[in-house]
Amino acid sequence: MKYQEIIDKMTIEEKAAFLSGKGEWQTREINRLGIPSIFCSDGPHGIRKQAGAGDHLGLNESLPATCFPTAATVANSWDTELGEMLGEVLGEEAMSLGVNVLLGPGLNIKRSPLCGRNFEYFSEDPYLSGKMAASYIRGIQSKGVYACPKHFAVNSQELRRMAMNAVVDERTLREIYLTGFEIAVREGKARTIMSAYNEVNGTYANENKHLLKEILRDEWGFDGIVITDWGASNDHALGVAAGSNLEMPNPGLGSARELIVAVNSGKISEEDVDERVDELLDVVMTLYVNAQNKKETFDKEKHHDIAKRVATESAVLLKNENGILPLKKGSKVAIIGDFAFSPRYQGAGSSLVNVTRLETVTDIVSNYDLQVVGKSPGYNRNGMEDAAMKKDALDLAGKADIVLFFFGLNEDSESEGLDRTHMRIPQNQITLIQELGQVNPNLVGVISAGSAIEMPWHHYFKALLHCYLNGQAGAGASLDIITGKVNPSGKLNETIPRRLEDTSCYRYYPSRERTTEYRECIYVGYRYYEKAAIPVLYPFGFGLSYTSFSYSDLEITNEGIRVTIKNEGELDGAEIVQMYIGLPNAKVFRPEKELKGFIKVFLKAGESKVVEIPFDDKSFRYFNINTNQWEVEEGDYVIKVGASSADIRISDMIHVEGTTDIFPYCEDNLKSYYSGKIENVPDAEFEELLGRVIPDGKWNGLLSENDAFCQMYYAKSGLARLVYKKLTAMKKKAEESGKPDLNTLFIYNMPFRAMAKMTGGAVDMEMVHGIVKIVNGHFFRGLGQVISGYFRNNSKNKAYEKLLARER
Ligand code: BGC
C-alpha cells in the first residue's frame, strides 16, 4: 500500500473516522498525522460552493459561479472537445473556490422522459453519455480537481430514490446502464465516483460487490475512491468491504463505531479498512498538493462568454419551414413569453448554481438588428390562466411580422426529488400557442425544458429552436441563432416521442413499490422505437442547420470507417456525423442498430472533408449472460452512417467473426424481447430474462429502517400515519405553489436510516431502530429505545471525540 507508513500509525478509531465525512461537504482531517481535509461541491454545470451553512439541496446560497448549460443541453453538441473545454473551466472555477472534488457529471440513462433529473443527465444512449462524461472528466481533472461521475448505478427514477430496488437483468445492466460509466472511468480516468442511493438487484449500490469490486475496480481498473451519495450509506461496514471509501455527508461518529464493531466481530477485515484508507489517503493527499498556490479568482466575463458558446453549440433547431430562420435583418418581431423576461435556464436541486450574472432576452434583444414592436409575458409560469396577460400578448402578436415565443417547462415540472407525471407543458402555454397561431402564422418557438416534452402543438410553429436549459448566457445564444449570427448544429441526445404512452417503460415507470422492474430490458429510447416500429416526433440524433450536408464514399476497414461530408449550402456550418451498427437476423436479440461512434465536423460553405470514425471494443459486442462476458456474434454487420438515427445517408456491410458458440437465450421463451414488443412483458418471460424469480416488491405490513418516510402510509402507528399525512399535505401545497419544496421532497423519499447518516451524530442507528418501532405501533418500547439511545449515543460520541483529539 502506498501510504502504509501513515496507516501503521493510525489507530482503528482514526481509520474508521476517516472513512466518513465531517460536515456537509468536508472529509475529516487528522492533524497529528498531517492528513488534511478536502472539500466536495456540486456540481455538474457550475460550482455550488456553500461558504456558510451547508445543505445539499440548493436551499442555502452558494458563492457566485458561472452557470453553464446543464448536461442534457451540452450533450446536444455531441462535441467532446467542447465538453473537455467546459470541464477545464469548471475545474478552474472549482479550484479557485477551494473545491477539491466536483460532484459530477451525472450520467444516468434517461430511461423515461419523466425522470425529474434528466436535465442533469446526458442521454438515452450510453455511448453518447459516456463519451460526453469522459470529456468533462478529462477537462475537470486537468485542473487538479477530481470529477465524481454519478450516480453509480441504475438511478433513473427520483420517486423513493433512496429506498428503491432496481431489478434489472445482467445484460441490460451492462449494455445500457453501465457502459456510460465504463467509458467515463476508462477513457475519462475518473478518480472518484459516487455510488447511487438505490439498490441494484437487492443490494445497495454502495454495498454491491458486483458493481464496486468485480466491475468497477477489477474489470475497469478504477483506482480511485467511491463516495456515497449524500445519505446513501446503508451499512457502512458492508460498503467498505465492497470497495466504498467515503460515507457522506456527516453521520457523526456512529458509522465509524459500526465499522469498528464490524472489524472486531470479524464481519469485515481490517485489511479491507486499510485498503479503503489507503485509496482515500492517496486522493486526499494528491488533492491537497494540487490546491497549493491555486489562483483565488476566475475570469467571470471570459467564463460567461464560454457559457454562451456552449449554449450556442448545444441548441437544436427542430423545425424551420420556408427558411423563416435566420430572421432577416430589421425583421419586425414581437417578443412574447415569460421566459424571455425571466429565463428558465437551470434545474432545481443540488445542482443549483448562484449565477455570476444572468442574461435575459428582453434585456439584450436591442443589441440585435431587429425591429421589436413590443414585449409581453403572455402567460403565468405557474400555469394559472390570466385573460388580461393573454390578450396583451395576442394584441402584440397582431402587430408584428414574426412572433418569437419563449416557453417550455416551468420550475416545478422538473427537479431533483420528483418525477414528472406527464410530458406536457402547462395548459395555459398551450392555449396561448393555439391562439397566437390564429393571430400570426409566423410563429417561432424557443423552448426551454431539461427533458423531452410532448409537442402536439408543434404544427402551430414555423420554426422551433430547442434550447434545453442553457445556463446564464442562454439568452444571447438563442438570439445569435435566431438572427443567423451562428448556424445551429446541435442534435438531440434523446428521442422526442409523440406521447408518453409510446415510451418503452410507460407501464413500468416510476415503480411505486419497493422494486422498480426494468422489464423493457435493453429497449430504451431509439432502441425501442425502432425495434417496435413506433413513430416518433423527432428522432434521436436529429437537428437542423441553415445549410445542408451530403454524405458519400463510405469506406469500411477493420479499423473503422471513412466517409466524405460536403457542405452543400451557402453558409458555413457544422455537421454531427453518426455511425450506427446493426446485425440483421441476429441470433441474440438486439436493437435494429446502436450508436457506436460520432464526430462533429465544421465545414465552410462548399467545403468537403473525409472524416474517420474508428471502431472500438464496443462496436460489435453484446453481453453474454452464459459466458458472463462481452462476446461478438458472428455475422454481416450493417454500418449505417447518417445525420440522425432516422436519417441514414449511406451504409455498407462488414463481416465480423464471432467469439463464442455458447448461446445465451432460448428464443421461444423470450418472444417479447425478440420482437421488441415489450410493453407488457409477462412475469414468466421477465423471470427467464432475469434468470431468477422476480423479487416481491409489496409491503408486508411492517416498515423497516430502509423504508422511506412516505411509506408511513402503511404504518401501524396512528401517529406515524399522521406524520405521513402532514408531509403529504406539505408536498401538495408546494406543488400547488409552483415551486418544488426540496426539503419536503427529500424527507418524503428518505428512508428512516438516513436520520443516522445526515445529522452529524445527533441520531444514531440505535435511535433509528427505536423510531421504527414507534412507527410499527410499539410506541413505548420504541420511545424507551430512542431516549436511552440518545444518552448512549451522546456519551459514546464524546468518548470517541476524545480519542480523536489525541495530539500524538
Ligand atoms: C444528490 C447528488 C448530490 C448530493 C450532494 C444528493 O442528494 O443526489 O447528486 O451530489 O446530494 O448535494
Short mmCIF file of C-alpha atoms and ligand atoms in Angstrom, two decimals, residues 24-25 41-42 44 48 55-58 103-104 117 120-121 150-151 155 158 161 194 197 229-230 350-351 416 746 758, ligand 1:
data_model
loop_
_atom_site.label_atom_id
_atom_site.label_comp_id
_atom_site.label_asym_id
_atom_site.label_seq_id
_atom_site.Cartn_x
_atom_site.Cartn_y
_atom_site.Cartn_z
CA GLU A 24 -21.96 18.59 4.72
CA TRP A 25 -19.02 18.78 2.29
CA SER A 41 -19.14 20.55 -4.03
CA ASP A 42 -21.82 20.15 -6.59
CA PRO A 44 -22.09 19.33 -12.86
CA ARG A 48 -22.13 25.30 -5.81
CA ASP A 55 -27.22 21.76 2.83
CA HIS A 56 -27.19 19.60 -0.19
CA LEU A 57 -30.39 20.67 -1.88
CA GLY A 58 -29.54 24.11 -3.11
CA LEU A 103 -19.67 16.14 -7.71
CA GLY A 104 -20.44 15.48 -11.33
CA ARG A 117 -33.26 14.78 -13.01
CA GLU A 120 -28.65 16.69 -15.26
CA TYR A 121 -28.01 13.64 -17.43
CA LYS A 150 -22.63 9.92 -10.57
CA HIS A 151 -24.89 8.13 -9.65
CA ASN A 155 -30.54 5.54 -10.69
CA GLU A 158 -36.47 10.06 -8.39
CA ARG A 161 -34.96 7.29 -4.90
CA MET A 194 -20.48 8.44 -6.49
CA TYR A 197 -28.96 5.73 -3.43
CA ASP A 229 -24.36 9.82 -2.49
CA TRP A 230 -25.47 12.09 0.33
CA SER A 350 -28.36 20.01 -5.58
CA SER A 351 -27.13 21.31 -8.93
CA GLU A 416 -34.30 16.55 -8.17
CA PHE A 746 -36.11 14.90 0.29
CA MET A 758 -27.11 13.03 7.92
C1 BGC B 1 -27.67 14.19 -4.96
C2 BGC B 1 -26.26 14.25 -5.51
C3 BGC B 1 -25.53 15.43 -4.94
C4 BGC B 1 -25.53 15.33 -3.42
C5 BGC B 1 -24.82 16.48 -2.74
C6 BGC B 1 -27.68 14.26 -3.44
O1 BGC B 1 -28.97 14.36 -2.95
O2 BGC B 1 -28.30 13.01 -5.37
O3 BGC B 1 -26.30 14.33 -6.91
O4 BGC B 1 -24.22 15.48 -5.42
O5 BGC B 1 -26.89 15.33 -2.97
O6 BGC B 1 -25.51 17.66 -2.91
#
